[in-house]
Short mmCIF file of C-alpha atoms and ligand atoms in Angstrom, two decimals:
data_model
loop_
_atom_site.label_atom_id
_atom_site.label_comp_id
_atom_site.label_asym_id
_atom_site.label_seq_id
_atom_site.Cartn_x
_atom_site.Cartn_y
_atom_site.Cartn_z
CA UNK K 1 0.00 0.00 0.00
CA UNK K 2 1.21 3.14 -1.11
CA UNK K 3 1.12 5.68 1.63
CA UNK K 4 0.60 9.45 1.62
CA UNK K 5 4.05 10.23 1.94
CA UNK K 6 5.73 8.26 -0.16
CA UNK K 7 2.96 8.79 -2.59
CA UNK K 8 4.26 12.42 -2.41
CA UNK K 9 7.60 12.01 -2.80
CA UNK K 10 7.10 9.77 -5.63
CA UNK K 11 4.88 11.77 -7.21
CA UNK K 12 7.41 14.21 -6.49
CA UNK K 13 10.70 12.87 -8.53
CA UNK K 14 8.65 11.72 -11.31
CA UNK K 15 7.49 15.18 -11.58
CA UNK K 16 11.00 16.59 -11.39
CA UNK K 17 12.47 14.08 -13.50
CA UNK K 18 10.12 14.39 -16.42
CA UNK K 19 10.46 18.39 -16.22
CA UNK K 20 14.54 18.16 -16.19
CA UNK K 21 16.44 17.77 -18.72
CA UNK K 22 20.29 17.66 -19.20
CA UNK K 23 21.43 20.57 -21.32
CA UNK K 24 24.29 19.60 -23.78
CA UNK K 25 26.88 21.87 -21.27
CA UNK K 26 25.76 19.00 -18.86
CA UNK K 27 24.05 21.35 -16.51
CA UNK K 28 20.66 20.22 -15.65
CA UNK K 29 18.04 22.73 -16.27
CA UNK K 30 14.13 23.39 -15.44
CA UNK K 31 11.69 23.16 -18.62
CA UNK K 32 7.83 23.35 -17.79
CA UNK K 33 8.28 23.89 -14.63
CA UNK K 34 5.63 26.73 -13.86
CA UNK K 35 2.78 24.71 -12.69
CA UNK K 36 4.90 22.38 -10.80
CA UNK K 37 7.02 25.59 -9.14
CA UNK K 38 2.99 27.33 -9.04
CA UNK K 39 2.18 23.79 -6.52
CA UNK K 40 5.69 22.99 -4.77
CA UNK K 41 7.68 26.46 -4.74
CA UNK K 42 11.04 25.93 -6.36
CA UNK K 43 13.64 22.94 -6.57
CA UNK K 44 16.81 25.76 -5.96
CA UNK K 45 17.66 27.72 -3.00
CA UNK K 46 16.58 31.36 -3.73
CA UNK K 47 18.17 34.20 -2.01
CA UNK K 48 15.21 36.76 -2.41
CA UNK K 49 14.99 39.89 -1.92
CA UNK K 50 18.42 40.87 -3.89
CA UNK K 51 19.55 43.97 -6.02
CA UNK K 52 22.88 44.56 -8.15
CA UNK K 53 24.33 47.53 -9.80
CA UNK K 54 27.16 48.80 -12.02
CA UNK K 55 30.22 50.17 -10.92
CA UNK K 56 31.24 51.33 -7.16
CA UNK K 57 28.34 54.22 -6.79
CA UNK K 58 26.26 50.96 -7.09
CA UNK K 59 26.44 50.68 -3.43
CA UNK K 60 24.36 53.99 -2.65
CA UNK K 61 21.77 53.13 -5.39
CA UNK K 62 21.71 49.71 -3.78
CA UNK K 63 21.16 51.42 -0.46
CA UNK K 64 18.11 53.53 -1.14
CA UNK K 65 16.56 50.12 -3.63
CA UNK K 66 17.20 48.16 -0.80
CA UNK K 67 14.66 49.91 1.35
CA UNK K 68 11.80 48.74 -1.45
CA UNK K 69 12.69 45.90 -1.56
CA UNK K 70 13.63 45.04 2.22
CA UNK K 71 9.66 46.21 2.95
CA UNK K 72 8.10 43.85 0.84
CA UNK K 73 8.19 46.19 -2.49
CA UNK K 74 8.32 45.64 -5.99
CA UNK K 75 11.51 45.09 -7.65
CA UNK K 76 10.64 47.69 -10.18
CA UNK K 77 9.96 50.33 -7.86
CA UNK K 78 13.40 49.72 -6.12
CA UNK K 79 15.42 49.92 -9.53
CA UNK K 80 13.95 53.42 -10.06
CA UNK K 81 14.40 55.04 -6.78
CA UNK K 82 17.66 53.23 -6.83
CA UNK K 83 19.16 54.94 -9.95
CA UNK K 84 17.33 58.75 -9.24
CA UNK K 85 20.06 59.05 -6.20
CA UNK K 86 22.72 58.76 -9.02
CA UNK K 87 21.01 60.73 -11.35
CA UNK K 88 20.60 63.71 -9.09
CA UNK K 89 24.43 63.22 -7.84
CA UNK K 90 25.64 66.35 -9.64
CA UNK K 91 29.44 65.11 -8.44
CA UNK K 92 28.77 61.77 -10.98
CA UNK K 93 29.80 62.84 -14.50
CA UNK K 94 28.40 59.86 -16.22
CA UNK K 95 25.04 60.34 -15.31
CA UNK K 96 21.92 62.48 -15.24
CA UNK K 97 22.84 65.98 -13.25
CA UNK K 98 26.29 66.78 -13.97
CA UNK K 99 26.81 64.40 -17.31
CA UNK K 100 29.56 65.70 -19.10
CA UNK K 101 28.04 66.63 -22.49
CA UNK K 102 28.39 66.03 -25.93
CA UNK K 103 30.49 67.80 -28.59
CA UNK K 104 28.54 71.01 -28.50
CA UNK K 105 28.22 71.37 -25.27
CA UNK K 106 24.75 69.20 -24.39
CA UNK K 107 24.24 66.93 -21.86
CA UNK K 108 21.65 64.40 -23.51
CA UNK K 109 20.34 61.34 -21.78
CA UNK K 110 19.82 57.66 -22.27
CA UNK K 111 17.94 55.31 -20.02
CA UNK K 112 15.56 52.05 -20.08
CA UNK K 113 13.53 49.96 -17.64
CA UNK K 114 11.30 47.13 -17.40
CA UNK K 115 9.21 45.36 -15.48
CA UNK K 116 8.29 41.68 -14.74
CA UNK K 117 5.63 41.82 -17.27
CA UNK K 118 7.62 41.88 -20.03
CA UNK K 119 6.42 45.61 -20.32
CA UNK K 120 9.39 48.11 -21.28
CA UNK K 121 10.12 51.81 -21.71
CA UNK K 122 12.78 54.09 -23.00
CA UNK K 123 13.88 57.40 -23.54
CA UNK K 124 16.71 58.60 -25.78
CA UNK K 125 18.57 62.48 -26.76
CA UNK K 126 16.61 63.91 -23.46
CA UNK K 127 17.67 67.56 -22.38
CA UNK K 128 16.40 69.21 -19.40
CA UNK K 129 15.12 66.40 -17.05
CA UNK K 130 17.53 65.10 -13.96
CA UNK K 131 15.18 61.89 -14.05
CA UNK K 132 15.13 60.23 -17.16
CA UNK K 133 14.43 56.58 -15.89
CA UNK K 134 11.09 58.51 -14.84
CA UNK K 135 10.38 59.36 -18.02
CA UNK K 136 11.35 55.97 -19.41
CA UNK K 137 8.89 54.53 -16.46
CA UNK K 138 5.99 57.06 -17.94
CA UNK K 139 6.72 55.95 -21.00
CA UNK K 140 6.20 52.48 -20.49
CA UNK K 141 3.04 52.64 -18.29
CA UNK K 142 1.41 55.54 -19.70
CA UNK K 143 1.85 55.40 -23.17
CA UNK K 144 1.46 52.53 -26.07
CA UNK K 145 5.07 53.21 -27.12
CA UNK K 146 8.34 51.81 -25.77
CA UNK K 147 10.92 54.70 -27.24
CA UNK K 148 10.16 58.46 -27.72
CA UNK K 149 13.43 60.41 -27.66
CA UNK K 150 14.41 64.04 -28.29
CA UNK K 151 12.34 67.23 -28.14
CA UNK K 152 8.99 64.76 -27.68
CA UNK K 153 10.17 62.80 -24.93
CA UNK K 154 11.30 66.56 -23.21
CA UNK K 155 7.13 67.79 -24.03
CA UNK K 156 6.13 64.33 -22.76
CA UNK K 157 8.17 64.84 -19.21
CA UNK K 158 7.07 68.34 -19.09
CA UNK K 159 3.40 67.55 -19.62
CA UNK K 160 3.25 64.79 -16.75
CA UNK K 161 5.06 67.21 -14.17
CA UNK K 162 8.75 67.01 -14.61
CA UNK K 163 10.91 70.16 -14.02
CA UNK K 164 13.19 71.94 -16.76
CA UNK K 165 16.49 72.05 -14.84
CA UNK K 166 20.12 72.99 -16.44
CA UNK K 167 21.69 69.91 -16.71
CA UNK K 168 25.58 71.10 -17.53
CA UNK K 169 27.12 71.94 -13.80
CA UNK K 170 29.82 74.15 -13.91
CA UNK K 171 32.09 71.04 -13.48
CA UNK K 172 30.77 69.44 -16.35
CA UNK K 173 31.15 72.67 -18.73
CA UNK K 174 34.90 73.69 -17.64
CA UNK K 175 35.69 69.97 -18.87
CA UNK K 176 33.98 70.67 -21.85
CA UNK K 177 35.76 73.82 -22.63
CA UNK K 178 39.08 71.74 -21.61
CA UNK K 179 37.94 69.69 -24.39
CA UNK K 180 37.46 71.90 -26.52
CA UNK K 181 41.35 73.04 -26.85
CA UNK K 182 41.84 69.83 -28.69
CA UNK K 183 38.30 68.64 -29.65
CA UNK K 184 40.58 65.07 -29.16
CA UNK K 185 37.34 62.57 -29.68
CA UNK K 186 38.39 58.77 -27.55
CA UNK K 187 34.88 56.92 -27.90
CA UNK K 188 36.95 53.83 -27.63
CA UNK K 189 38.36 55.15 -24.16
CA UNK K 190 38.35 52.03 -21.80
CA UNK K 191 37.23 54.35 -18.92
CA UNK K 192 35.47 56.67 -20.16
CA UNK K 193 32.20 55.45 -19.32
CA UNK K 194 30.21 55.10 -15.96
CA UNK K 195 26.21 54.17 -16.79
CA UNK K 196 24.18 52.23 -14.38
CA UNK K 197 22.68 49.48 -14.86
CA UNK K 198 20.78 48.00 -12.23
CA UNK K 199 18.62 44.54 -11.84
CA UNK K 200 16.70 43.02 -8.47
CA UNK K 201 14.53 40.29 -7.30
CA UNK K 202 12.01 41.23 -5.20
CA UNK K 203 10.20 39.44 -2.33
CA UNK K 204 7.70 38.21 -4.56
CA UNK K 205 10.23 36.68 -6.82
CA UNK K 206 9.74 39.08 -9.82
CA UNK K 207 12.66 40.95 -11.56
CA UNK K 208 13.37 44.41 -12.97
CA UNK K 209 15.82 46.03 -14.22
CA UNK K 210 16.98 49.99 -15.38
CA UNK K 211 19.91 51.03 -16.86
CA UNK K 212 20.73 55.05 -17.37
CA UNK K 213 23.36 56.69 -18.49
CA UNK K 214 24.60 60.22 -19.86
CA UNK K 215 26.44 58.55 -22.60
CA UNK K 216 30.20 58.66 -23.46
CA UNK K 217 31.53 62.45 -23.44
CA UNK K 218 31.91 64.65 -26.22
CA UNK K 219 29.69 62.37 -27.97
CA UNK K 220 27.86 63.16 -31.56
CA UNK K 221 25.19 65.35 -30.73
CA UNK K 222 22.24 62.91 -31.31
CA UNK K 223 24.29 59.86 -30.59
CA UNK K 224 22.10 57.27 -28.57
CA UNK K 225 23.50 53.87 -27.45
CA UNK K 226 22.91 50.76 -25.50
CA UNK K 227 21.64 52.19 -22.39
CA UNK K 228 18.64 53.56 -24.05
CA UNK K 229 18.26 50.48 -26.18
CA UNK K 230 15.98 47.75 -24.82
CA UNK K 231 17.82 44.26 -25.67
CA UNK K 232 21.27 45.95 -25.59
CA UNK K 233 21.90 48.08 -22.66
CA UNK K 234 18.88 46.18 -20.35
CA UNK K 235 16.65 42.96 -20.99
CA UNK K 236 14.41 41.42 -18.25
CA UNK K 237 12.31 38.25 -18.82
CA UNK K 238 10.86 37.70 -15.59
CA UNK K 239 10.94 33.89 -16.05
CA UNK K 240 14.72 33.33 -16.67
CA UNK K 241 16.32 36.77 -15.17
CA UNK K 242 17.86 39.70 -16.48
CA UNK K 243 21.17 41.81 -17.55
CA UNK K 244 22.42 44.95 -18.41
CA UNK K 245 25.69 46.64 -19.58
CA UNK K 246 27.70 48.69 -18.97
CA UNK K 247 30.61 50.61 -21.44
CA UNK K 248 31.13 51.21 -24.89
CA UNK K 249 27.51 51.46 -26.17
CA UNK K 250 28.12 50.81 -30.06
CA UNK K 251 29.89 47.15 -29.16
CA UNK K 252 26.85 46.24 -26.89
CA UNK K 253 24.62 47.10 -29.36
CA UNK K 254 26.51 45.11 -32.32
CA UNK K 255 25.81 42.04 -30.31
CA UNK K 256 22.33 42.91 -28.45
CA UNK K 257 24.65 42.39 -25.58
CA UNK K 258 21.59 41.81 -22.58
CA UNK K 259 19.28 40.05 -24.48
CA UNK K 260 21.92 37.67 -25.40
CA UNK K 261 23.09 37.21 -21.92
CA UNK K 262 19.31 35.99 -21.11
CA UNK K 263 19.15 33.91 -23.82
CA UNK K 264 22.08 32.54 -22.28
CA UNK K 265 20.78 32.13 -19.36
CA UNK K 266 17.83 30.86 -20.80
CA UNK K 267 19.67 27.84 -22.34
CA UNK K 268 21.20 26.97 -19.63
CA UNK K 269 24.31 29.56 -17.99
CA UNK K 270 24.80 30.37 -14.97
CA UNK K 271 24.49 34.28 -15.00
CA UNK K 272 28.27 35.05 -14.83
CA UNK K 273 28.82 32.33 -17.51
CA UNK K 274 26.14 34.20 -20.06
CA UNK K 275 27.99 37.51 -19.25
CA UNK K 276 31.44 35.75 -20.49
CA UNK K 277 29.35 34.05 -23.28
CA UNK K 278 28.52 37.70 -23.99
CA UNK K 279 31.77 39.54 -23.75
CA UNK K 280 33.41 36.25 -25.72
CA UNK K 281 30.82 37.16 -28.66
CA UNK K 282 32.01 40.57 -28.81
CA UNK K 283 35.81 39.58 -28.96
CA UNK K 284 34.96 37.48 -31.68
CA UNK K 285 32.78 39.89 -33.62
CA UNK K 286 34.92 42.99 -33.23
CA UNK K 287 38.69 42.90 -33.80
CA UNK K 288 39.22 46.25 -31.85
CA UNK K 289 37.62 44.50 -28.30
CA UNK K 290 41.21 45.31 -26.67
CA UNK K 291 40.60 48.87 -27.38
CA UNK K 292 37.55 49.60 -24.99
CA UNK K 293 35.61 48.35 -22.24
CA UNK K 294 32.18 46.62 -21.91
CA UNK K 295 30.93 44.76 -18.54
CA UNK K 296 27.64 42.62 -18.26
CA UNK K 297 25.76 42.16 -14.85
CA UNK K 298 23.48 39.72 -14.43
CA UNK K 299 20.74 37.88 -12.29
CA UNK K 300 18.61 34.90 -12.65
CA UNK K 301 15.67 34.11 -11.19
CA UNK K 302 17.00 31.51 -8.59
CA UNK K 303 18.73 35.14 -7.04
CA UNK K 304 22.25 34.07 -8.46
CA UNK K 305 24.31 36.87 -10.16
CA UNK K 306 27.31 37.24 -12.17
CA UNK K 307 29.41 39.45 -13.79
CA UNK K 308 32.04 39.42 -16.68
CA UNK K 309 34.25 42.35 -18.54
CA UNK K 310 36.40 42.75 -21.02
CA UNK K 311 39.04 44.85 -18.89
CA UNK K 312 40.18 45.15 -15.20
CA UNK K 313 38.78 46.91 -13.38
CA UNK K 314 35.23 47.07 -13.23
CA UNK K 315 33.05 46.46 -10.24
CA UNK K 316 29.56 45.70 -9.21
CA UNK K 317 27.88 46.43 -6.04
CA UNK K 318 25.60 43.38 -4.32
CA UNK K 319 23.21 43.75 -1.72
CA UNK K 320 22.23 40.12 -0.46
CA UNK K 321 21.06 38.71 2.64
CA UNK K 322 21.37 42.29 4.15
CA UNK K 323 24.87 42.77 3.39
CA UNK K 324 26.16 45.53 0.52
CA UNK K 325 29.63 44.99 -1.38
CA UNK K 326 31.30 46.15 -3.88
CA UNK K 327 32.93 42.85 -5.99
CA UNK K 328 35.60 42.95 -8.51
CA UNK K 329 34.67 41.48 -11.85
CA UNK K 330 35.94 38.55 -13.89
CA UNK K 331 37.44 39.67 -17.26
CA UNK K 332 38.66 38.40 -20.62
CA UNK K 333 42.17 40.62 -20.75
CA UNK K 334 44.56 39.14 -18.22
C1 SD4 Q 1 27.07 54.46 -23.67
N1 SD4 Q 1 27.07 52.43 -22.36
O1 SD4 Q 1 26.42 55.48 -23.84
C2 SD4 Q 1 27.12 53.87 -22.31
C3 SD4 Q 1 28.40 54.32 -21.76
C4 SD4 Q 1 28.52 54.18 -20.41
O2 SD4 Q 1 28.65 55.97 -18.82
O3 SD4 Q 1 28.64 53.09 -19.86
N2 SD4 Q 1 28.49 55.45 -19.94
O4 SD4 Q 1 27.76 53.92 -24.55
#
């Protein structure tokens, strides 16, 4: 007689063995799982609630996202409140307030977001607003587009109660005029660039993810990159996890750098693996990868993250389990 118990366990293996399946790396990976995660919660440990971000000022944005996400909020919620503190950080030349602009002297800015609908928004060439994840956000929920850039994204903020502030600090425009002397363009710098990207899982085990950026300096006027680019600079899919980037725009776009690392994911990866899968593609693709920099974060849904770059030197700020650290990256370039 079969009883209860063992009727559940059995039930139990068959279950997990038929919905398992040994991917060709030889990692064993869940397929058709929902409805058997929807009745028995998940087979893997899940550290939950969890956010990451780009590059050391990571740790503040982490800080402020953390308190979201530590009260039970939505992961989506915490990415945007997380990124505004580095937005509004007029002493962070990289992004928002205080971006160093572009050739002619304006700073334009780039960001993206999405949530764990699938749902996306993103806002390109915007002048005038410290906030532009906000925009991207009202652009997402309150409009049927996922892009408007430019002069209609700036009517769009303006009309939904954003302020017109002077983005150029007086830091920002004496570099400019420094760079002016020589007019010396170096989009291929390997540090000249700063965005952040930033993903979390939330309490209720659903992922977002922003990334924002004021773009390389002394940029093209007009030039948009990754940041702004849903797929390159930020991709979420709420049932295998999420990336986003972080460096040279134009390579991460070449490759559709985050959605790649997903797909990664998706087939398989562990998050940092997908990142290397990533950066690998571009040094592959584009004989000049020694020339620049490009990082990929990453998280699944399990709450495991990873990181990869092409150079030294970048980091990522993690706050698990209530702790907050900055973590030096793996990288292709030894
Ligand atoms: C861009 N990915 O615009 C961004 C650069 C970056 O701080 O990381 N900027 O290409």
């Amino acid at each position: 007689m079969t009883t209860r118990r063992k009727f559940i366990v059995e039930t139990l293996t068959s279950v997990t063995a038929a919905a398992s399946v040994i991917h060709p790396a030889g990692r064993r990976i869940s397929k058709g799982l929902s409805s058997f995660e929807k009745t028995f919660g998940s087979t893997k440990s899940t550290n939950k609630p969890i956010v990451i971000s780009t590059w050391d000022f990571g740790i503040r944005a982490n800080e402020e996202a953390w308190k979201t996400l530590s009260s039970g909020g939505r992961a989506l919620d915490a990415v945007e409140k997380g990124v505004r503190i580095i937005e509004a950080d007029p002493k962070i030349n990289t992004v928002g307030y205080g971006g160093l602009p572009d050739r002619d002297g304006y700073v334009t800015l780039d960001a993206s977001i999405m949530d764990e609908n699938g749902n996306a928004g993103a806002v390109a060439f915007l002048q005038h607003i410290m906030h532009p994840v906000s925009v991207a956000r009202l652009i997402m929920e309150k409009t049927p587009h996922v892009m408007i850039v430019g002069d209609g994204a700036l009517e769009l903020a303006l009309a939904n109660g954003f302020k017109k502030v002077n983005l150029l600090t007086k830091e920002s425009k004496k570099a400019w005029q420094e760079w002016l002397k020589t007019s010396h363009y170096i989009p291929v710098g390997k540090y000249n660039h700063d965005t952040i990207g930033m993903l979390a899982l939330d309490n209720s085990g659903n992922i977002s993810g922003t990334c924002t950026t004021s773009g390389i300096a002394f940029k093209y006027h007009g030039r948009v990159a990754d940041s702004a680019i849903i797929g390159a600079g930020l991709f979420v899919d709420n049932e295998v996890g999420a990336a986003t980037s972080t460096g040279l725009g134009e390579s991460v776009i070449k490759i559709a750098g985050s959605h790649l690392v997903v797909e990664e994911m998706r087939n398989g990866k562990s998050p940092k693996e997908a990142c290397e899968a990533a950066i690998k593609r571009i040094a592959e693709k584009q004989k000049d990868y020694k020339t620049f920099q490009v990082a990929f974060i990453a998280i699944n849904k399990q709450g495991e993250v990873g990181s990869y770059a092409i150079q030294k030197g970048f980091q990522y700020a993690l706050y698990k389990n209530g702790e907050n650290k900055l973590h030096d990256s793996e990288y292709l370039i030894k």
